[in-house]
Amino acid sequence: MGRALAQPRGGEQVVALPPLPEFRKLVAANRILAHEGVVDAFGHVSVRDPRDSARFVLSRSRSPALVELADLMEFTQDGAAVDARGRTPYGERMIHAAIYAVRPDVVSVVHHHAYGVLPFTISDEPLRPVVHTASVIGAEIPVWDIRTKFGGTDMLVRSLEQGRDLAATLAGHTCLLIRGHGAVVAGASIERAVLTAIYLEVNAKVLLEALPLGVPEALSAEEIAKSSEAQFSPLALDRSWEYFCQRAGVDPG
Amino acid sequence: MGRALAQPRGGEQVVALPPLPEFRKLVAANRILAHEGVVDAFGHVSVRDPRDSARFVLSRSRSPALVELADLMEFTQDGAAVDARGRTPYGERMIHAAIYAVRPDVVSVVHHHAYGVLPFTISDEPLRPVVHTASVIGAEIPVWDIRTKFGGTDMLVRSLEQGRDLAATLAGHTCLLIRGHGAVVAGASIERAVLTAIYLEVNAKVLLEALPLGVPEALSAEEIAKSSEAQFSPLALDRSWEYFCQRAGVDPG
Amino acid sequence: MGRALAQPRGGEQVVALPPLPEFRKLVAANRILAHEGVVDAFGHVSVRDPRDSARFVLSRSRSPALVELADLMEFTQDGAAVDARGRTPYGERMIHAAIYAVRPDVVSVVHHHAYGVLPFTISDEPLRPVVHTASVIGAEIPVWDIRTKFGGTDMLVRSLEQGRDLAATLAGHTCLLIRGHGAVVAGASIERAVLTAIYLEVNAKVLLEALPLGVPEALSAEEIAKSSEAQFSPLALDRSWEYFCQRAGVDPG
Amino acid sequence: MGRALAQPRGGEQVVALPPLPEFRKLVAANRILAHEGVVDAFGHVSVRDPRDSARFVLSRSRSPALVELADLMEFTQDGAAVDARGRTPYGERMIHAAIYAVRPDVVSVVHHHAYGVLPFTISDEPLRPVVHTASVIGAEIPVWDIRTKFGGTDMLVRSLEQGRDLAATLAGHTCLLIRGHGAVVAGASIERAVLTAIYLEVNAKVLLEALPLGVPEALSAEEIAKSSEAQFSPLALDRSWEYFCQRAGVDPG
């Protein structure tokens, strides 16, 4: 035990990635997702490397609540660490690797097990946007089941092949549910991915409460499209990013 | 990003509105609604200007948890900023503008997306007062759907015409639900609007839990009328305002 | 506004009741019930006066989270303040007055609107103990409806006559539900009343979750009797009182 | 009252057990389980004595949130205190005693009344793992009812005979539910027992939300076996232990 905490050992500090705005924002994203209860001990968030779009940056294996700049590691799109220096990467980094490889529009990826979303990963009830702040999750959220192609596994997305299969199900969507496991959110920026993950959870909780009251009225396709745009306008995005940063006690950058 | 935070830029402080008791109370109202979970990143609360009843005061576009005296802006009943000084107003200020124009009895307006209320905005189950502390929400709460008159939109109340349509549905009621979006609460004082918004959410949560147990016993019209009066007596209003101020860490004024 | 906060005005301090252990414990009880979410802005807790069993002690009209020793007032069993000194009493002190008058075994009374309990006040589903820590709530919990005898009111127990009617329905029970309003808990000590109120709420929440799963298995009458005794043994009572005091940041006395 | 707090009296400090890593970790386990809401005023966690596998170590009767190194007491497998020094042990220490006696693989035992788990103790709905982080709870969770063999009791596991009956129902499983009472979790280490208890509660809450949506898709036997192994690998175990220690404000040791 204690290995995670003490890494790296030796009194010698790892030379971290340069403190680019995107990397500082990635640390903020980790803290925000933890503070809002989207991630717990598990879950992770990455960003496409602004210096090399064929690479991405993700923390070493550490709970998002604790991630610091020095924890960030760079990976290739095969999920190989560029300069590990003895740090242990997340077992499921292939989720990120595979999505960045096929989705040039994606700049940030969140993987999480938010408790409000989980019920939808084990039921046939579709998770659809019912409130305008959650329009950004998109009109349709596909469900990926690792069992379909890979049989009885430990449920983790460990290989690039598994990551690619997941990314193929995600296709052009923003969110994806993983049966009995969690969700993936892909965004055109860190802020977008984080806010989408937060309001995916809000929408899930509202929907869980609404379902016993009768068939809920959903947003129309047109409303989803137009509202997404409004929610990602600077007016709404800046305001909510400032708010979530303040709650998590991090610098909005 | 960061635009919201940094506004206004230039090392020069905006000359804020004078620190009248009503304006300090409005800042407190923002913090209380945030602390009690009635608003999150989004939502806003306004007050009719005590110096000019044809105008109202509302924060610039900022999450209520963060609002300070210097963020307050004055608006005409057309929703035009009197002295913007580069500050960005909320996109939905027309909700406030239109209500103040037709409801001389209203001194404060809250717009929010409280999670317990949202399920009732997407179902046919009416949100009715079932506990006496929530009698102040009124016997009937109309539901407004922007789609009815304005078709497929981004769900936001952006134009004065939309605000007026909403205000016409609100009519003489205290609360109104907006389909797939949130709610509006109108009060004869800041304290009343805030407490009504808080107990609207309490009542919604209690009702959500009670509905699976069978048809809930509602308050009678007479009970609602008499209990509202009791809840807005100084005895109850002072006690609860002191309490919510203390929890939010603000001066009760 | 601010009247509650500023009472009494004049730079002159009210001569409080002497700091007897029971009065310090009553302050602790107020803070604990607030911290555990049993009371919010409203609700109150009293103790029979250890110096005169025909009287009881209750805070002036103030939210329990804020109550201090100087807020305590003494009342006769008619609900009259012995020495008000300008302080405003709770409007519903008759609940306490009437119970102390007919229940010599009762030393402390809690009145609250806990959110988990409220659904049972508006449904026919009986609130019965289903977990052993809640055995202390008793095998049966009567429901009192002010409408039955007093017609359309403001729902508050304002007169001694109303209090007496409530006390008659409570009879020898420990807990009572008030339709569309809240609950009353009567205990043989402050600690017992407080712990019963807390586990009444725990039991209500567990039952709300269990009901959709099928008819819940209840505790038998024998289990309720024996388990109550165990939960009120020093072993369990001391441990939980220490715990709830520590959480609320008050001295266990 | 106050006995629990003041023990032992006399200005004389109890000579605590030596500060072995396992004992410090046991204190951390108490705090973590309290912080995560698995235990409240009640519940306890023990460890097999690393110095003598025929004995185990458990706090004196104190709420887990408050347990310190000086509270730890050593017990034989008959539940007798080795060196009580006037300290009062938990009434239900026989749960621990009986399990250590028949399960040489078990190093730590948690007993709790987590609110999400309780509904499953009073219904026929089986509590089964539906999300991969909870695979560690095992494919089957037996339910033990004290009434079956011991009739109407105070619901507490007070005698060694009762503890042995419970342990016989637990058999080789990891978790066990106790009707109308709570649960027991047995682990091969303190970390494993704690994390299993936490994710048992997460799984229960997710399942409670999922059941109204239709028959939930469960993990297969193969998935449970393989995922348990993954969740207890150093990669996942170290990360989550660090996280839960940090949240509870304790040293990961």
mmCIF file of N, CA and C in Angstrom, chain A residues 62-156:
data_model
loop_
_atom_site.group_PDB
_atom_site.id
_atom_site.type_symbol
_atom_site.label_atom_id
_atom_site.label_comp_id
_atom_site.label_asym_id
_atom_site.label_seq_id
_atom_site.Cartn_x
_atom_site.Cartn_y
_atom_site.Cartn_z
ATOM 1 N N ARG A 62 -4.276 7.979 -10.363
ATOM 2 C CA ARG A 62 -4.558 8.681 -9.116
ATOM 3 C C ARG A 62 -6.007 9.170 -9.163
ATOM 4 N N SER A 63 -6.665 9.203 -8.013
ATOM 5 C CA SER A 63 -8.045 9.693 -7.987
ATOM 6 C C SER A 63 -8.082 11.161 -8.387
ATOM 7 N N PRO A 64 -9.047 11.547 -9.223
ATOM 8 C CA PRO A 64 -9.101 12.916 -9.737
ATOM 9 C C PRO A 64 -9.064 13.995 -8.652
ATOM 10 N N ALA A 65 -9.618 13.723 -7.485
ATOM 11 C CA ALA A 65 -9.632 14.725 -6.407
ATOM 12 C C ALA A 65 -8.227 15.135 -6.000
ATOM 13 N N LEU A 66 -7.240 14.282 -6.280
ATOM 14 C CA LEU A 66 -5.885 14.495 -5.775
ATOM 15 C C LEU A 66 -4.887 14.903 -6.849
ATOM 16 N N VAL A 67 -5.332 14.951 -8.087
ATOM 17 C CA VAL A 67 -4.403 15.151 -9.207
ATOM 18 C C VAL A 67 -3.761 16.542 -9.171
ATOM 19 N N GLU A 68 -2.450 16.556 -9.366
ATOM 20 C CA GLU A 68 -1.691 17.806 -9.463
ATOM 21 C C GLU A 68 -0.936 17.846 -10.798
ATOM 22 N N LEU A 69 -0.382 19.010 -11.103
ATOM 23 C CA LEU A 69 0.322 19.181 -12.367
ATOM 24 C C LEU A 69 1.398 18.103 -12.558
ATOM 25 N N ALA A 70 2.097 17.772 -11.472
ATOM 26 C CA ALA A 70 3.192 16.805 -11.568
ATOM 27 C C ALA A 70 2.713 15.394 -11.866
ATOM 28 N N ASP A 71 1.405 15.164 -11.759
ATOM 29 C CA ASP A 71 0.873 13.823 -12.033
ATOM 30 C C ASP A 71 0.601 13.593 -13.514
ATOM 31 N N LEU A 72 0.604 14.653 -14.302
ATOM 32 C CA LEU A 72 0.211 14.517 -15.713
ATOM 33 C C LEU A 72 1.269 13.776 -16.519
ATOM 34 N N MET A 73 0.813 12.870 -17.361
ATOM 35 C CA MET A 73 1.691 12.086 -18.232
ATOM 36 C C MET A 73 1.208 12.254 -19.672
ATOM 37 N N GLU A 74 2.155 12.123 -20.596
ATOM 38 C CA GLU A 74 1.805 12.234 -22.005
ATOM 39 C C GLU A 74 1.734 10.843 -22.615
ATOM 40 N N PHE A 75 0.770 10.634 -23.505
ATOM 41 C CA PHE A 75 0.606 9.323 -24.146
ATOM 42 C C PHE A 75 0.474 9.477 -25.656
ATOM 43 N N THR A 76 0.910 8.438 -26.361
ATOM 44 C CA THR A 76 0.659 8.384 -27.799
ATOM 45 C C THR A 76 -0.742 7.815 -28.023
ATOM 46 N N GLN A 77 -1.171 7.818 -29.250
ATOM 47 C CA GLN A 77 -2.515 7.308 -29.540
ATOM 48 C C GLN A 77 -2.595 5.787 -29.494
ATOM 49 N N ASP A 78 -1.489 5.141 -29.148
ATOM 50 C CA ASP A 78 -1.532 3.705 -28.851
ATOM 51 C C ASP A 78 -1.643 3.485 -27.347
ATOM 52 N N GLY A 79 -1.676 4.574 -26.586
ATOM 53 C CA GLY A 79 -1.778 4.466 -25.127
ATOM 54 C C GLY A 79 -0.434 4.231 -24.466
ATOM 55 N N ALA A 80 0.647 4.384 -25.225
ATOM 56 C CA ALA A 80 1.976 4.215 -24.629
ATOM 57 C C ALA A 80 2.424 5.521 -23.986
ATOM 58 N N ALA A 81 2.999 5.405 -22.767
ATOM 59 C CA ALA A 81 3.492 6.595 -22.079
ATOM 60 C C ALA A 81 4.752 7.082 -22.775
ATOM 61 N N VAL A 82 4.834 8.398 -23.013
ATOM 62 C CA VAL A 82 5.974 8.978 -23.710
ATOM 63 C C VAL A 82 7.193 9.024 -22.781
ATOM 64 N N ASP A 83 6.956 9.312 -21.531
ATOM 65 C CA ASP A 83 8.066 9.470 -20.589
ATOM 66 C C ASP A 83 7.560 9.112 -19.183
ATOM 67 N N ALA A 84 7.400 7.818 -18.932
ATOM 68 C CA ALA A 84 6.690 7.368 -17.731
ATOM 69 C C ALA A 84 7.432 7.723 -16.446
ATOM 70 N N ARG A 85 8.783 7.643 -16.445
ATOM 71 C CA ARG A 85 9.588 7.915 -15.247
ATOM 72 C C ARG A 85 9.066 7.162 -14.031
ATOM 73 N N GLY A 86 8.665 5.919 -14.259
ATOM 74 C CA GLY A 86 8.263 5.073 -13.138
ATOM 75 C C GLY A 86 6.841 5.279 -12.663
ATOM 76 N N ARG A 87 6.139 6.211 -13.273
ATOM 77 C CA ARG A 87 4.754 6.440 -12.841
ATOM 78 C C ARG A 87 3.820 5.418 -13.478
ATOM 79 N N THR A 88 2.802 4.988 -12.740
ATOM 80 C CA THR A 88 1.855 3.984 -13.240
ATOM 81 C C THR A 88 0.684 4.676 -13.913
ATOM 82 N N PRO A 89 0.400 4.350 -15.167
ATOM 83 C CA PRO A 89 -0.749 4.987 -15.828
ATOM 84 C C PRO A 89 -2.064 4.289 -15.438
ATOM 85 N N TYR A 90 -3.190 4.945 -15.733
ATOM 86 C CA TYR A 90 -4.505 4.327 -15.544
ATOM 87 C C TYR A 90 -4.627 3.082 -16.427
ATOM 88 N N GLY A 91 -5.278 2.055 -15.908
ATOM 89 C CA GLY A 91 -5.492 0.839 -16.701
ATOM 90 C C GLY A 91 -6.369 1.056 -17.923
ATOM 91 N N GLU A 92 -7.216 2.085 -17.863
ATOM 92 C CA GLU A 92 -8.180 2.266 -18.945
ATOM 93 C C GLU A 92 -7.849 3.439 -19.869
ATOM 94 N N ARG A 93 -6.563 3.774 -19.993
ATOM 95 C CA ARG A 93 -6.198 4.907 -20.844
ATOM 96 C C ARG A 93 -6.545 4.661 -22.323
ATOM 97 N N MET A 94 -6.815 3.371 -22.677
ATOM 98 C CA MET A 94 -7.135 3.074 -24.072
ATOM 99 C C MET A 94 -8.464 3.698 -24.503
ATOM 100 N N ILE A 95 -9.345 3.983 -23.543
ATOM 101 C CA ILE A 95 -10.587 4.696 -23.877
ATOM 102 C C ILE A 95 -10.226 6.026 -24.527
ATOM 103 N N HIS A 96 -9.320 6.744 -23.893
ATOM 104 C CA HIS A 96 -8.909 8.046 -24.392
ATOM 105 C C HIS A 96 -8.164 7.904 -25.719
ATOM 106 N N ALA A 97 -7.185 6.995 -25.726
ATOM 107 C CA ALA A 97 -6.348 6.822 -26.919
ATOM 108 C C ALA A 97 -7.199 6.570 -28.162
ATOM 109 N N ALA A 98 -8.148 5.645 -28.021
ATOM 110 C CA ALA A 98 -8.930 5.244 -29.198
ATOM 111 C C ALA A 98 -9.848 6.359 -29.680
ATOM 112 N N ILE A 99 -10.373 7.147 -28.757
ATOM 113 C CA ILE A 99 -11.280 8.225 -29.167
ATOM 114 C C ILE A 99 -10.501 9.349 -29.863
ATOM 115 N N TYR A 100 -9.357 9.743 -29.305
ATOM 116 C CA TYR A 100 -8.577 10.803 -29.954
ATOM 117 C C TYR A 100 -8.161 10.393 -31.369
ATOM 118 N N ALA A 101 -7.912 9.089 -31.562
ATOM 119 C CA ALA A 101 -7.427 8.622 -32.871
ATOM 120 C C ALA A 101 -8.465 8.801 -33.969
ATOM 121 N N VAL A 102 -9.741 8.617 -33.618
ATOM 122 C CA VAL A 102 -10.761 8.667 -34.674
ATOM 123 C C VAL A 102 -11.652 9.898 -34.632
ATOM 124 N N ARG A 103 -11.478 10.739 -33.643
ATOM 125 C CA ARG A 103 -12.347 11.914 -33.534
ATOM 126 C C ARG A 103 -11.506 13.193 -33.467
ATOM 127 N N PRO A 104 -11.085 13.707 -34.623
ATOM 128 C CA PRO A 104 -10.249 14.910 -34.615
ATOM 129 C C PRO A 104 -10.944 16.109 -33.958
ATOM 130 N N ASP A 105 -12.270 16.065 -33.865
ATOM 131 C CA ASP A 105 -12.999 17.180 -33.238
ATOM 132 C C ASP A 105 -12.922 17.149 -31.710
ATOM 133 N N VAL A 106 -12.468 16.035 -31.159
ATOM 134 C CA VAL A 106 -12.478 15.883 -29.704
ATOM 135 C C VAL A 106 -11.163 16.376 -29.095
ATOM 136 N N VAL A 107 -11.270 17.237 -28.092
ATOM 137 C CA VAL A 107 -10.102 17.807 -27.412
ATOM 138 C C VAL A 107 -9.982 17.283 -25.984
ATOM 139 N N SER A 108 -11.089 16.779 -25.427
ATOM 140 C CA SER A 108 -11.052 16.318 -24.037
ATOM 141 C C SER A 108 -12.029 15.154 -23.855
ATOM 142 N N VAL A 109 -11.607 14.173 -23.037
ATOM 143 C CA VAL A 109 -12.424 12.980 -22.811
ATOM 144 C C VAL A 109 -12.531 12.740 -21.300
ATOM 145 N N VAL A 110 -13.761 12.515 -20.833
ATOM 146 C CA VAL A 110 -14.001 12.158 -19.427
ATOM 147 C C VAL A 110 -14.526 10.725 -19.369
ATOM 148 N N HIS A 111 -13.969 9.935 -18.480
ATOM 149 C CA HIS A 111 -14.550 8.617 -18.202
ATOM 150 C C HIS A 111 -14.937 8.590 -16.741
ATOM 151 N N HIS A 112 -16.181 8.186 -16.441
ATOM 152 C CA HIS A 112 -16.641 8.234 -15.042
ATOM 153 C C HIS A 112 -17.699 7.175 -14.743
ATOM 154 N N HIS A 113 -17.995 7.042 -13.442
ATOM 155 C CA HIS A 113 -19.011 6.106 -12.949
ATOM 156 C C HIS A 113 -20.032 6.859 -12.095
ATOM 157 N N ALA A 114 -20.543 7.983 -12.587
ATOM 158 C CA ALA A 114 -21.455 8.813 -11.766
ATOM 159 C C ALA A 114 -22.695 8.011 -11.374
ATOM 160 N N TYR A 115 -23.055 8.131 -10.086
ATOM 161 C CA TYR A 115 -24.083 7.243 -9.533
ATOM 162 C C TYR A 115 -25.469 7.427 -10.162
ATOM 163 N N GLY A 116 -25.779 8.637 -10.622
ATOM 164 C CA GLY A 116 -27.073 8.859 -11.265
ATOM 165 C C GLY A 116 -27.135 8.267 -12.656
ATOM 166 N N VAL A 117 -25.990 8.171 -13.301
ATOM 167 C CA VAL A 117 -25.929 7.638 -14.661
ATOM 168 C C VAL A 117 -25.947 6.106 -14.643
ATOM 169 N N LEU A 118 -25.343 5.510 -13.631
ATOM 170 C CA LEU A 118 -25.189 4.049 -13.591
ATOM 171 C C LEU A 118 -26.499 3.269 -13.792
ATOM 172 N N PRO A 119 -27.627 3.682 -13.174
ATOM 173 C CA PRO A 119 -28.854 2.908 -13.398
ATOM 174 C C PRO A 119 -29.201 2.761 -14.881
ATOM 175 N N PHE A 120 -28.885 3.758 -15.681
ATOM 176 C CA PHE A 120 -29.200 3.693 -17.110
ATOM 177 C C PHE A 120 -28.263 2.747 -17.856
ATOM 178 N N THR A 121 -27.143 2.390 -17.237
ATOM 179 C CA THR A 121 -26.221 1.455 -17.893
ATOM 180 C C THR A 121 -26.657 0.007 -17.687
ATOM 181 N N ILE A 122 -27.644 -0.203 -16.816
ATOM 182 C CA ILE A 122 -28.095 -1.589 -16.562
ATOM 183 C C ILE A 122 -29.583 -1.752 -16.827
ATOM 184 N N SER A 123 -30.167 -0.805 -17.573
ATOM 185 C CA SER A 123 -31.596 -0.911 -17.892
ATOM 186 C C SER A 123 -31.808 -0.576 -19.360
ATOM 187 N N ASP A 124 -33.021 -0.833 -19.835
ATOM 188 C CA ASP A 124 -33.329 -0.512 -21.227
ATOM 189 C C ASP A 124 -33.848 0.910 -21.388
ATOM 190 N N GLU A 125 -34.075 1.572 -20.272
ATOM 191 C CA GLU A 125 -34.595 2.940 -20.326
ATOM 192 C C GLU A 125 -33.530 3.855 -20.927
ATOM 193 N N PRO A 126 -33.847 4.504 -22.055
ATOM 194 C CA PRO A 126 -32.814 5.366 -22.657
ATOM 195 C C PRO A 126 -32.591 6.639 -21.841
ATOM 196 N N LEU A 127 -31.343 7.052 -21.771
ATOM 197 C CA LEU A 127 -30.970 8.311 -21.113
ATOM 198 C C LEU A 127 -30.996 9.404 -22.181
ATOM 199 N N ARG A 128 -32.050 10.231 -22.125
ATOM 200 C CA ARG A 128 -32.251 11.282 -23.129
ATOM 201 C C ARG A 128 -32.343 12.635 -22.441
ATOM 202 N N PRO A 129 -31.928 13.704 -23.120
ATOM 203 C CA PRO A 129 -31.989 15.026 -22.474
ATOM 204 C C PRO A 129 -33.428 15.491 -22.267
ATOM 205 N N VAL A 130 -33.762 15.827 -21.031
ATOM 206 C CA VAL A 130 -35.107 16.314 -20.714
ATOM 207 C C VAL A 130 -35.101 17.740 -20.163
ATOM 208 N N VAL A 131 -33.927 18.251 -19.836
ATOM 209 C CA VAL A 131 -33.839 19.653 -19.386
ATOM 210 C C VAL A 131 -32.799 20.371 -20.231
ATOM 211 N N HIS A 132 -33.040 21.663 -20.469
ATOM 212 C CA HIS A 132 -32.244 22.377 -21.475
ATOM 213 C C HIS A 132 -30.758 22.466 -21.123
ATOM 214 N N THR A 133 -30.430 22.530 -19.819
ATOM 215 C CA THR A 133 -29.010 22.614 -19.467
ATOM 216 C C THR A 133 -28.261 21.340 -19.860
ATOM 217 N N ALA A 134 -29.019 20.252 -20.058
ATOM 218 C CA ALA A 134 -28.403 18.979 -20.435
ATOM 219 C C ALA A 134 -28.518 18.693 -21.924
ATOM 220 N N SER A 135 -28.987 19.669 -22.695
ATOM 221 C CA SER A 135 -29.099 19.459 -24.143
ATOM 222 C C SER A 135 -27.756 19.059 -24.741
ATOM 223 N N VAL A 136 -26.672 19.510 -24.095
ATOM 224 C CA VAL A 136 -25.322 19.271 -24.605
ATOM 225 C C VAL A 136 -24.920 17.785 -24.603
ATOM 226 N N ILE A 137 -25.696 16.948 -23.937
ATOM 227 C CA ILE A 137 -25.351 15.513 -23.942
ATOM 228 C C ILE A 137 -25.720 14.868 -25.269
ATOM 229 N N GLY A 138 -26.517 15.571 -26.080
ATOM 230 C CA GLY A 138 -26.870 15.069 -27.396
ATOM 231 C C GLY A 138 -28.166 14.281 -27.396
ATOM 232 N N ALA A 139 -28.749 14.161 -28.579
ATOM 233 C CA ALA A 139 -30.075 13.553 -28.711
ATOM 234 C C ALA A 139 -30.050 12.060 -28.415
ATOM 235 N N GLU A 140 -28.923 11.428 -28.711
ATOM 236 C CA GLU A 140 -28.859 9.980 -28.509
ATOM 237 C C GLU A 140 -27.574 9.601 -27.812
ATOM 238 N N ILE A 141 -27.677 8.674 -26.874
ATOM 239 C CA ILE A 141 -26.506 8.196 -26.145
ATOM 240 C C ILE A 141 -26.421 6.690 -26.322
ATOM 241 N N PRO A 142 -25.486 6.220 -27.131
ATOM 242 C CA PRO A 142 -25.385 4.774 -27.340
ATOM 243 C C PRO A 142 -24.878 4.060 -26.077
ATOM 244 N N VAL A 143 -25.189 2.761 -25.968
ATOM 245 C CA VAL A 143 -24.709 1.940 -24.854
ATOM 246 C C VAL A 143 -23.747 0.890 -25.407
ATOM 247 N N TRP A 144 -22.584 0.785 -24.792
ATOM 248 C CA TRP A 144 -21.583 -0.181 -25.222
ATOM 249 C C TRP A 144 -21.466 -1.263 -24.152
ATOM 250 N N ASP A 145 -21.502 -2.528 -24.597
ATOM 251 C CA ASP A 145 -21.362 -3.643 -23.657
ATOM 252 C C ASP A 145 -20.123 -4.432 -24.057
ATOM 253 N N ILE A 146 -19.144 -4.454 -23.182
ATOM 254 C CA ILE A 146 -17.874 -5.122 -23.500
ATOM 255 C C ILE A 146 -18.081 -6.602 -23.775
ATOM 256 N N ARG A 147 -19.149 -7.151 -23.186
ATOM 257 C CA ARG A 147 -19.431 -8.583 -23.319
ATOM 258 C C ARG A 147 -19.750 -8.986 -24.765
ATOM 259 N N THR A 148 -20.355 -8.059 -25.495
ATOM 260 C CA THR A 148 -20.809 -8.366 -26.855
ATOM 261 C C THR A 148 -19.669 -8.909 -27.722
ATOM 262 N N LYS A 149 -18.541 -8.249 -27.673
ATOM 263 C CA LYS A 149 -17.426 -8.671 -28.536
ATOM 264 C C LYS A 149 -16.341 -9.403 -27.772
ATOM 265 N N PHE A 150 -16.251 -9.150 -26.472
ATOM 266 C CA PHE A 150 -15.090 -9.667 -25.748
ATOM 267 C C PHE A 150 -15.439 -10.683 -24.666
ATOM 268 N N GLY A 151 -16.712 -11.072 -24.588
ATOM 269 C CA GLY A 151 -17.131 -12.116 -23.654
ATOM 270 C C GLY A 151 -16.953 -11.724 -22.199
ATOM 271 N N GLY A 152 -16.662 -12.718 -21.358
ATOM 272 C CA GLY A 152 -16.529 -12.466 -19.915
ATOM 273 C C GLY A 152 -15.173 -11.861 -19.594
ATOM 274 N N THR A 153 -15.161 -10.592 -19.209
ATOM 275 C CA THR A 153 -13.902 -9.889 -18.908
ATOM 276 C C THR A 153 -13.951 -9.333 -17.485
ATOM 277 N N ASP A 154 -12.908 -8.580 -17.118
ATOM 278 C CA ASP A 154 -12.940 -7.873 -15.818
ATOM 279 C C ASP A 154 -13.639 -6.517 -15.961
ATOM 280 N N MET A 155 -14.335 -6.321 -17.083
ATOM 281 C CA MET A 155 -15.169 -5.136 -17.334
ATOM 282 C C MET A 155 -14.354 -3.897 -17.698
ATOM 283 N N LEU A 156 -13.039 -3.969 -17.612
ATOM 284 C CA LEU A 156 -12.227 -2.792 -17.892
ATOM 285 C C LEU A 156 -11.820 -2.748 -19.365
#
